[in-house]
Short mmCIF file of C-alpha atoms in Angstrom, two decimals:
data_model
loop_
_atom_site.label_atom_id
_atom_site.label_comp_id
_atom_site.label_asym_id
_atom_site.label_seq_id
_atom_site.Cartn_x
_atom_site.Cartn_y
_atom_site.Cartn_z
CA UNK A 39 -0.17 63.84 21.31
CA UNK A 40 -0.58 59.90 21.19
CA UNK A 41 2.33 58.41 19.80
CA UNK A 42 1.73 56.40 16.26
CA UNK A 43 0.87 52.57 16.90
CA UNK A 44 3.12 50.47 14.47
CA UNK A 45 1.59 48.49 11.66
CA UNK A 46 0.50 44.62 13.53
CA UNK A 47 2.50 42.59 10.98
CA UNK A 48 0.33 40.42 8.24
CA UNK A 49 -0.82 36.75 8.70
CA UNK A 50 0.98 34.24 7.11
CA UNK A 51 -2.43 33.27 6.52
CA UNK A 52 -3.10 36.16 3.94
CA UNK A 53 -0.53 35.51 1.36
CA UNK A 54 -1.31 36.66 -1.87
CA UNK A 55 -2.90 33.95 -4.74
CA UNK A 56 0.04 35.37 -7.06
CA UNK A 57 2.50 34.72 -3.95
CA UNK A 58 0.93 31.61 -3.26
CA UNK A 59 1.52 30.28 -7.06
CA UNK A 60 5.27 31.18 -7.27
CA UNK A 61 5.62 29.38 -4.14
CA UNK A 62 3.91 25.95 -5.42
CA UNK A 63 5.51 26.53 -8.55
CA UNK A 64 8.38 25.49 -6.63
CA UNK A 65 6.95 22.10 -5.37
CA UNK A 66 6.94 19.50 -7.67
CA UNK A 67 6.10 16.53 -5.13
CA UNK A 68 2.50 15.73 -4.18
CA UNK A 69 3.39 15.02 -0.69
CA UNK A 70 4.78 18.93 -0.38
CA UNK A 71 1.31 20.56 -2.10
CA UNK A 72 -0.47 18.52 0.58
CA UNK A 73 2.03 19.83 3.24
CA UNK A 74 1.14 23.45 2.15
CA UNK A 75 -2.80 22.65 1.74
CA UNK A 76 -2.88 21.27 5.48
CA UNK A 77 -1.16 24.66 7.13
CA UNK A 78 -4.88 26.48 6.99
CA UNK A 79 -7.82 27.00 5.08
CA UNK A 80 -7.02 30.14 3.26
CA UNK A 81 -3.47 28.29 1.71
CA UNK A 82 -6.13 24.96 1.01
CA UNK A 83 -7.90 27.51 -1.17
CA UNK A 84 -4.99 28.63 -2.89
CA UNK A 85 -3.81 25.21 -3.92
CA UNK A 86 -6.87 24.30 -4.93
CA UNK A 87 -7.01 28.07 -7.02
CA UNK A 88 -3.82 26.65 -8.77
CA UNK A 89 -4.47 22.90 -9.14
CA UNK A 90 -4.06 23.13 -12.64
CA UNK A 91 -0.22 23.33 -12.39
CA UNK A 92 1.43 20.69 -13.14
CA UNK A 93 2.83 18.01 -10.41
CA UNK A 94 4.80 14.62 -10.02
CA UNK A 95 2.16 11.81 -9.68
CA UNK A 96 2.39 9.96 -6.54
CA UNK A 97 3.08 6.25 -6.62
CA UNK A 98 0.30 4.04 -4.46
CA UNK A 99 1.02 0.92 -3.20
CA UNK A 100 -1.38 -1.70 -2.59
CA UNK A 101 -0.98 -1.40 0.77
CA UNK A 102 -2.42 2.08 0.80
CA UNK A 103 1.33 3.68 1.22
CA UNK A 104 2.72 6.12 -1.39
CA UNK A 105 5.48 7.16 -2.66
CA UNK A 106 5.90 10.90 -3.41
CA UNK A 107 8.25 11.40 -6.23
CA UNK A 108 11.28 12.45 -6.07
CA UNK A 109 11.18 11.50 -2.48
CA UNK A 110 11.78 7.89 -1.57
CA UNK A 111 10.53 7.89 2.08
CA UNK A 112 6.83 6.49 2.02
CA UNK A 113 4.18 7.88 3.66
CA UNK A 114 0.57 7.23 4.96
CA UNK A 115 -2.12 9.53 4.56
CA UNK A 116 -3.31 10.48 7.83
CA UNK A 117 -6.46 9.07 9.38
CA UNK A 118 -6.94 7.05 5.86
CA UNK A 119 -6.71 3.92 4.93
CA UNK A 120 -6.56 3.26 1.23
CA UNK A 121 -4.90 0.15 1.08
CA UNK A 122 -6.46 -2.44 -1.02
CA UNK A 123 -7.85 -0.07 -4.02
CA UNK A 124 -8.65 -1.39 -7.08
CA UNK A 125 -7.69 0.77 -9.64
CA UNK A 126 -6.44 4.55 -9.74
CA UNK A 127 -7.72 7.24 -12.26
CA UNK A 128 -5.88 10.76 -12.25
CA UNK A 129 -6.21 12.11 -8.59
CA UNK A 130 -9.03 9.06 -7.31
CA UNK A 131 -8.38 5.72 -6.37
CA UNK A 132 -11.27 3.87 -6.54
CA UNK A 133 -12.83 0.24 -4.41
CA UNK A 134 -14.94 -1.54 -5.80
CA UNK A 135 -17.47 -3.03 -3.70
CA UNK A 136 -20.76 -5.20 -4.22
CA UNK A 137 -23.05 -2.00 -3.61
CA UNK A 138 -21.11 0.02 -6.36
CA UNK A 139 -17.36 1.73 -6.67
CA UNK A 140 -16.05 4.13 -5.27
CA UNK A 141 -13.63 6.97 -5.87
CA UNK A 142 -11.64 8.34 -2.84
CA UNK A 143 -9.83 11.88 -3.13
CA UNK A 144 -7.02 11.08 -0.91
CA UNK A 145 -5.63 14.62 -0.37
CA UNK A 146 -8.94 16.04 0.20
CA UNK A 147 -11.11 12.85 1.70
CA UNK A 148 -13.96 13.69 -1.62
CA UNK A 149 -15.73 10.80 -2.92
CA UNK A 150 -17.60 10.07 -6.14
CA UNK A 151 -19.95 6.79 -6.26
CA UNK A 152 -20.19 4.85 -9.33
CA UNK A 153 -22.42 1.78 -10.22
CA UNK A 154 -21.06 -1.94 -9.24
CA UNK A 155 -20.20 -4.04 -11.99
CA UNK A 156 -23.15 -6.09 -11.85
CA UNK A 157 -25.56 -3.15 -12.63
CA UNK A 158 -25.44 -3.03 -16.13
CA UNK A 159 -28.07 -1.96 -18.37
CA UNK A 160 -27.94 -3.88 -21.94
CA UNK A 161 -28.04 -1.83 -25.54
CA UNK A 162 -30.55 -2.68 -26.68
CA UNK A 163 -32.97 -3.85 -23.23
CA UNK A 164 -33.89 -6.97 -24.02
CA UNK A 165 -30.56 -8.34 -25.67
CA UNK A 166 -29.99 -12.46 -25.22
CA UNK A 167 -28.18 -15.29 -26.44
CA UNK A 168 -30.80 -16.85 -28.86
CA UNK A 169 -30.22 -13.80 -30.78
CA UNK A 170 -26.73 -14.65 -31.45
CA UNK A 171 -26.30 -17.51 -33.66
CA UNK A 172 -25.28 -20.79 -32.25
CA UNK A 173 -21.74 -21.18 -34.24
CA UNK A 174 -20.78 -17.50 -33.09
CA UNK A 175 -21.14 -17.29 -29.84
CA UNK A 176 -17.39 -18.65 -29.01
CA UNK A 177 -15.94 -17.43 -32.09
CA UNK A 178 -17.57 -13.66 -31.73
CA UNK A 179 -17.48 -13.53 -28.03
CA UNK A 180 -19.49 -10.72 -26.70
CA UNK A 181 -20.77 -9.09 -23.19
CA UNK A 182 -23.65 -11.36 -22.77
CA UNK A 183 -21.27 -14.47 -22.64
CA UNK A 184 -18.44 -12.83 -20.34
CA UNK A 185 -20.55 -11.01 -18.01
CA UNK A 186 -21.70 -13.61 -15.19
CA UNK A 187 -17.89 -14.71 -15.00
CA UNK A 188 -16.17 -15.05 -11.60
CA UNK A 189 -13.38 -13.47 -12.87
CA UNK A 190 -14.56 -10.27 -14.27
CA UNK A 191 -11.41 -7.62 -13.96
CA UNK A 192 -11.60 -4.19 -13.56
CA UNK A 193 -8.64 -3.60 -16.47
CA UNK A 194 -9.17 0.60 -16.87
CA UNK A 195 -10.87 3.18 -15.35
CA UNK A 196 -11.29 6.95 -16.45
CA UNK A 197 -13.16 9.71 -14.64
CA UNK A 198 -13.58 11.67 -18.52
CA UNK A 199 -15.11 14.63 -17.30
CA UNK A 200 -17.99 15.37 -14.34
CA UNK A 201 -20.57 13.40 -16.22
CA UNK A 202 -18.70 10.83 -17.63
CA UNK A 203 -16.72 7.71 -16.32
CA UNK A 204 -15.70 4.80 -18.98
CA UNK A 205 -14.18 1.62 -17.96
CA UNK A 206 -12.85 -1.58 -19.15
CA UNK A 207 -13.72 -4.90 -17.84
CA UNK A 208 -12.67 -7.73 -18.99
CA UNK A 209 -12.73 -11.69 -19.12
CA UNK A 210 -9.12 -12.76 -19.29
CA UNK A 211 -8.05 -10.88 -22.24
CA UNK A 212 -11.18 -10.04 -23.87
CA UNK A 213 -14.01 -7.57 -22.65
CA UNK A 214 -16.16 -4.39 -22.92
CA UNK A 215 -16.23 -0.67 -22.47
CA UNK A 216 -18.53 0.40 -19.63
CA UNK A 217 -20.13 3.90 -20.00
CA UNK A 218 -22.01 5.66 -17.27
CA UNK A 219 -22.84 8.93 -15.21
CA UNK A 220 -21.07 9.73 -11.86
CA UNK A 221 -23.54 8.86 -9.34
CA UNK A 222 -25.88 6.84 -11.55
CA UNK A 223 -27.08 3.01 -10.73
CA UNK A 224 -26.20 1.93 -13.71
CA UNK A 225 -23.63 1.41 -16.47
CA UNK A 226 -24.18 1.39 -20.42
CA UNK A 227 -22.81 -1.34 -22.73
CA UNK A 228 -23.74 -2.51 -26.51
CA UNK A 229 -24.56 -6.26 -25.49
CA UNK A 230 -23.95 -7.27 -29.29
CA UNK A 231 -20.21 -6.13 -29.97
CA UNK A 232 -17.59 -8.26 -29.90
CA UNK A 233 -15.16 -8.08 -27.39
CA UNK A 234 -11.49 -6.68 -28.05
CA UNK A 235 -8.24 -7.18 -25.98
CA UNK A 236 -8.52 -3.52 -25.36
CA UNK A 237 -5.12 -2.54 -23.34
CA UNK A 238 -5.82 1.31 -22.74
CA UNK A 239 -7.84 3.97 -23.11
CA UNK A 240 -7.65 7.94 -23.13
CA UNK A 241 -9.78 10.88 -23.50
CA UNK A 242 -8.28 13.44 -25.80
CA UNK A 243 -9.73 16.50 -27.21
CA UNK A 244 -13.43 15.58 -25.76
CA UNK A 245 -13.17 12.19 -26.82
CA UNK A 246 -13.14 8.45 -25.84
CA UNK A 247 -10.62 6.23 -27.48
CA UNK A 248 -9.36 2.95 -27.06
CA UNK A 249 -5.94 0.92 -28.26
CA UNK A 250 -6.30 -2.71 -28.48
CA UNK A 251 -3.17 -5.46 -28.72
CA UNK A 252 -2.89 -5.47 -32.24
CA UNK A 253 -2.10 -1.76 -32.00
CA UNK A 254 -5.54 -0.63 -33.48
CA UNK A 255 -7.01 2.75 -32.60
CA UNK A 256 -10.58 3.06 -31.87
CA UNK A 257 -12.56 5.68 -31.62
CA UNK A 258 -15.46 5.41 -29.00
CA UNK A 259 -18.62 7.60 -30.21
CA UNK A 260 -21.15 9.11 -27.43
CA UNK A 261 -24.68 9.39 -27.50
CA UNK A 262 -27.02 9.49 -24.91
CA UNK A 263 -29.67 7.70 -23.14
CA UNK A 264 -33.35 8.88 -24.59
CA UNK A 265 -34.75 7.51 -21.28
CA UNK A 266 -32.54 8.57 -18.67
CA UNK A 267 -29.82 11.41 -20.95
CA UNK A 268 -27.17 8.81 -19.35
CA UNK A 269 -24.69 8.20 -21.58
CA UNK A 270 -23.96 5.06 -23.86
CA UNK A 271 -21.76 4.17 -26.92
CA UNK A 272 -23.01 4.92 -30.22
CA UNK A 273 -20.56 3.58 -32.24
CA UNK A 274 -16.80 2.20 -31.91
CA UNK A 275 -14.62 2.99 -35.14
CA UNK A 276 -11.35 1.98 -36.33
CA UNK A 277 -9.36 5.13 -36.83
CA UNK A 278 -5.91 3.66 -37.01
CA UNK A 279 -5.03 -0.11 -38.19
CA UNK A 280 -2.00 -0.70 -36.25
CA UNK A 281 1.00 -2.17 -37.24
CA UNK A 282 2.56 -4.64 -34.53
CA UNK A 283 6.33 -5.81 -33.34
CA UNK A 284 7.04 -9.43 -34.84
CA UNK A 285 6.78 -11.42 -31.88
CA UNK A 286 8.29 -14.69 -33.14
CA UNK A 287 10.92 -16.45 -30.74
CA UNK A 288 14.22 -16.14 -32.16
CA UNK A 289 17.14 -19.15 -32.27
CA UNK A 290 18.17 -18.37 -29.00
CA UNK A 291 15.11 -18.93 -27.30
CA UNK A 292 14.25 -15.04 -26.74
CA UNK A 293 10.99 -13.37 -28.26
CA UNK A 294 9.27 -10.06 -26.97
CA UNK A 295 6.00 -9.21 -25.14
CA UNK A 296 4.57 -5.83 -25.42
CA UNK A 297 2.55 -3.34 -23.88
CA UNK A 298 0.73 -0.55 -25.18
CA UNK A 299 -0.33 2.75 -22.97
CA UNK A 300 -2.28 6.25 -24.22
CA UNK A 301 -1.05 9.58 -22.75
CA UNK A 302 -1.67 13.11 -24.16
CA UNK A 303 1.31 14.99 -24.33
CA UNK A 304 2.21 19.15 -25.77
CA UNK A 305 -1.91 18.01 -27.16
CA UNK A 306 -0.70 15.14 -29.10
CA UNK A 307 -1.89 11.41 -28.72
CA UNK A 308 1.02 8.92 -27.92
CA UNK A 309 1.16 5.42 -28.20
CA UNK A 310 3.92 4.16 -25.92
CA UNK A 311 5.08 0.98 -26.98
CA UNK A 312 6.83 -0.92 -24.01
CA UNK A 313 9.09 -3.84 -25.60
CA UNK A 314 9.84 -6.45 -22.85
CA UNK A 315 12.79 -8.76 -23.76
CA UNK A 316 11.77 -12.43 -22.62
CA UNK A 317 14.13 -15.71 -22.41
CA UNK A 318 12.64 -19.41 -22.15
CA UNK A 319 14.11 -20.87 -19.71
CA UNK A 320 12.74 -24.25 -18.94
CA UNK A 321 8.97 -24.44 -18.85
CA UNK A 322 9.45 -20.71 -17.99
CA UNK A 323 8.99 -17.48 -19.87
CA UNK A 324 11.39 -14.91 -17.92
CA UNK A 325 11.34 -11.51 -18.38
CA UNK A 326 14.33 -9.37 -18.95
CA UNK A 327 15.07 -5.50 -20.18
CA UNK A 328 12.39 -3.08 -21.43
CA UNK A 329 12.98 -0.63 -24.21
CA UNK A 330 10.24 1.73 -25.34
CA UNK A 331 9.09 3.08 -28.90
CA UNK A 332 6.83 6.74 -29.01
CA UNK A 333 4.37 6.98 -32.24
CA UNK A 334 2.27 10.18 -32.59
CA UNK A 335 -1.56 9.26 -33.73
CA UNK A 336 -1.90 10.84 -37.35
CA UNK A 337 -5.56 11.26 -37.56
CA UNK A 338 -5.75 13.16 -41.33
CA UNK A 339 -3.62 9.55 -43.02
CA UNK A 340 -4.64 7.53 -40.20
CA UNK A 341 -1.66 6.24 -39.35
CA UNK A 342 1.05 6.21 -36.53
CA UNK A 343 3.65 7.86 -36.71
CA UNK A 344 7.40 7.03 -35.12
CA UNK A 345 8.84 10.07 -32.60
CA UNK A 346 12.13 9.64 -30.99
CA UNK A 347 11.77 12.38 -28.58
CA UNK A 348 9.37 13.37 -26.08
CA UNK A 349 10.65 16.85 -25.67
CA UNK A 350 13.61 17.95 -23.05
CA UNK A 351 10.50 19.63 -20.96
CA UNK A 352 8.67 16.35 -20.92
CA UNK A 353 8.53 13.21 -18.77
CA UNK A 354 5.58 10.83 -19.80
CA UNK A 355 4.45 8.34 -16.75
CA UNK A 356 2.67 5.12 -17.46
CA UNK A 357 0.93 2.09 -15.92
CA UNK A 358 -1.66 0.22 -15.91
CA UNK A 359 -4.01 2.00 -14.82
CA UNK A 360 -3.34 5.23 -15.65
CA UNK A 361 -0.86 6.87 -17.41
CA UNK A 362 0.01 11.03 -17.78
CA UNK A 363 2.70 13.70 -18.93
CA UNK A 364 4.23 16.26 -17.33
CA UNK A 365 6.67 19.06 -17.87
CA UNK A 366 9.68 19.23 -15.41
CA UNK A 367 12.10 21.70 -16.84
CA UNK A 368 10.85 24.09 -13.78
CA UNK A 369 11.67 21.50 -11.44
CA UNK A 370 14.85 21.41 -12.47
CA UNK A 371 14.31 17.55 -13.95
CA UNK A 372 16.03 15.90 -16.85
CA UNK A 373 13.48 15.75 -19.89
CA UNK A 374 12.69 13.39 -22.10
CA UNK A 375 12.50 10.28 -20.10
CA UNK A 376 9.70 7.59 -19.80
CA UNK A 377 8.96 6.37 -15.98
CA UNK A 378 6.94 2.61 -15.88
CA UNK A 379 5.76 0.34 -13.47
CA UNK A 380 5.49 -3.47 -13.98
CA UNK A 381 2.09 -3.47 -12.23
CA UNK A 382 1.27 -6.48 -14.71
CA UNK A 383 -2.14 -7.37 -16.11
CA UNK A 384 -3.22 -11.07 -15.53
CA UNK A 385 -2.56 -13.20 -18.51
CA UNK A 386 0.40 -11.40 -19.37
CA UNK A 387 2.51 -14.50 -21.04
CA UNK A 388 5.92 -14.23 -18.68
CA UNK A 389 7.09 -13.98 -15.33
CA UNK A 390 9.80 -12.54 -13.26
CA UNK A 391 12.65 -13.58 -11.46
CA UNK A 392 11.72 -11.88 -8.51
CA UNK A 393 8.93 -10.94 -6.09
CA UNK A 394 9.42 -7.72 -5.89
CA UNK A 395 9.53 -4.98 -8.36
CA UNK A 396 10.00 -1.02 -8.33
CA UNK A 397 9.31 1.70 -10.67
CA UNK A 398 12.31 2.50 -13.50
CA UNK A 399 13.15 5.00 -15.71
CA UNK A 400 13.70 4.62 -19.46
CA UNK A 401 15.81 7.38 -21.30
CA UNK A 402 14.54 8.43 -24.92
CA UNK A 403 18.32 9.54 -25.74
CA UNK A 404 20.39 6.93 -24.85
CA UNK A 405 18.22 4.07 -24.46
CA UNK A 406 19.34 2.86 -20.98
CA UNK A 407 16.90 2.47 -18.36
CA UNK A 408 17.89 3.16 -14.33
CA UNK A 409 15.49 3.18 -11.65
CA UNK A 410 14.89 6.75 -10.08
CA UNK A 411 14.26 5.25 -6.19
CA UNK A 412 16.98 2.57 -6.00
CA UNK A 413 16.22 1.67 -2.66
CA UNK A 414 12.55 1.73 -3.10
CA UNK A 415 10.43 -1.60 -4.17
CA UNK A 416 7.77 -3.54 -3.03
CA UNK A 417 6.27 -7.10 -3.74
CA UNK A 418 4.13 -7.68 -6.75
CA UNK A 419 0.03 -8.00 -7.19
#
């Protein structure tokens, strides 16, 4: 009688999908999915089956180095270069390039191709300047007078959904919203509108919609191209007349600047209102603490509406180009806390006493504001 062969023990290689989710449950940091992706194919497919949970963004320098929060020891992505990218929109960062832009995945090495700047395709066709009246074309600036200028700035960029990437380019502070189909040689853009100092945009609830400086809320209304089914603004409404921060200098030489982001959080819109405290000293505008204000969007009265708490599971990330929440209480993270960047626009109104800058912290319940990575920072754009 042969005796009984023991049971060859499993692959590691074989874990269970419900195994493999506890386990990434337990890995907040980007850098440490990535680690568990790379160990073989079948634990790629698992973090890719359970992509949807929620992780720490990673902070990208313009170097093409990152930052993994909480970690605060940089890292490269192997065999990838990235530094130089443009702009950065959820997972992609994206290059933009005389031939078109493009969107790098840099966990997986995906791409996603986008039309250049240049290729734009005027609502209606045959839009031009004679059409505008001589007296408003300074006063009513729109697309057709911005859109040969050298300094044309890639302000926003959202990948909205498979078919659908908006963006916001501007001419110093005042420009457009770009519509058009991944993969498409053209963008979409109503030549006639005025331009806006738009400052951010998010898509909520299977919609486009844009916050300007003065607060307002905008809704941005899809159709699509008869031609071509790409797709192009319809419409722009004002949803929400906003109701700004006196910015008046004071006696003692201070006055604010602000900055406005859009993040869905627990399926609300937020408005997060950064207040920068600025001095004058000499010719120069120096910038000094930030404090931050929440409002809620109240579509039915159309209206914002003051919050003074995120949640204790929530931590809300923003900057300028793209901004996000995330529950932490299963990380074991403190709640209710605001992280920010001063990755500055251009034309921005102040300056800094320093080169370099780092990413801080803002706390909704005390008001103080720490940086999380003390010992990281790096030089400003």
């Amino acid at each position: 009688m042969s005796e009984t062969q023991p049971p060859s023990p499993s692959s590691w290689s074989a874990i269970p999908l419900d195994l493999a989710g506890l386990v990434l449950r337990l890995l907040p940091a980007c850098a440490d999915r990535a680690r568990f992706a790379a160990v073989c194919p079948q634990w790629r497919a698992a973090e890719l089956h359970h992509r949807v949970l929620p992780v720490l963004p990673l902070l990208a320098l313009p170097d093409g180095t990152f930052y993994s929060l909480p970690y605060s020891k940089r890292f490269r992505f192997p065999g990838c270069g990235f530094a130089g990218y443009n702009s950065a929109c959820g997972r992609w960062l994206a290059f933009l390039r005389d031939d078109g832009c493009f969107l790098v995945d840099p966990f997986t090495g995906a791409t996603v191709t986008l039309p250049a700047l240049s290729d734009v395709r005027l609502r209606p066709p045959h839009a031009d300047l004679k059409h505008i009246p001589e007296h408003e074309r300074h006063t009513r600036g729109t697309w057709l007078l911005i859109r040969n200028a050298d300094t044309l700035l890639l302000s926003k960029l959202m990948l909205c959904s498979p078919n659908l990437a908006a963006a916001f380019v501007c001419h110093e502070m005042l420009g457009q919203i770009l519509l058009c189909r991944p993969g498409a040689t053209s963008c979409s853009v109503r030549a006639y509108d005025e331009c806006k100092d738009y400052k951010d945009m998010a898509f909520y609830q299977g919609k486009l919609y844009a916050i300007d400086y003065g607060e307002d809320l905008f809704v941005v209304n899809i159709g699509q191209d008869e031609s071509t089914g790409d797709p192009q603004i319809s419409r722009i409404g004002r949803i929400i007349n906003g109701d700004p921060c006196d910015l008046d200098w004071t006696p003692s030489n201070s006055t604010i600047k602000i900055k406005v982001y859009l993040v869905e959080s627990c399926g609300k819109l937020l408005m997060i209102r950064r207040k920068i405290w600025c001095r004058l000293v000499l010719d120069h505008v120096l910038a000094g603490e930030s404090e931050f204000e929440v409002f809620e969007a109240d579509f039915k009265r159309s209206r914002w509406v003051s919050v003074t708490t995120l949640g204790e599971d929530q931590v809300v990330f923003v900057g300028r180009s793209c901004s996000r929440a995330v529950p932490v209480s299963q990380y074991g993270m403190k709640g209710d806390r605001i992280f920010f960047l001063d990755d500055d626009e251009y034309y921005k109104g102040y300056s800094h006493k320093s080169n370099e800058t780092s990413i801080g912290v803002y706390d909704m319940i005390d008001g103080e504001v720490s940086s999380p990575l003390p010992m990281v920072s790096w030089k400003r754009d």
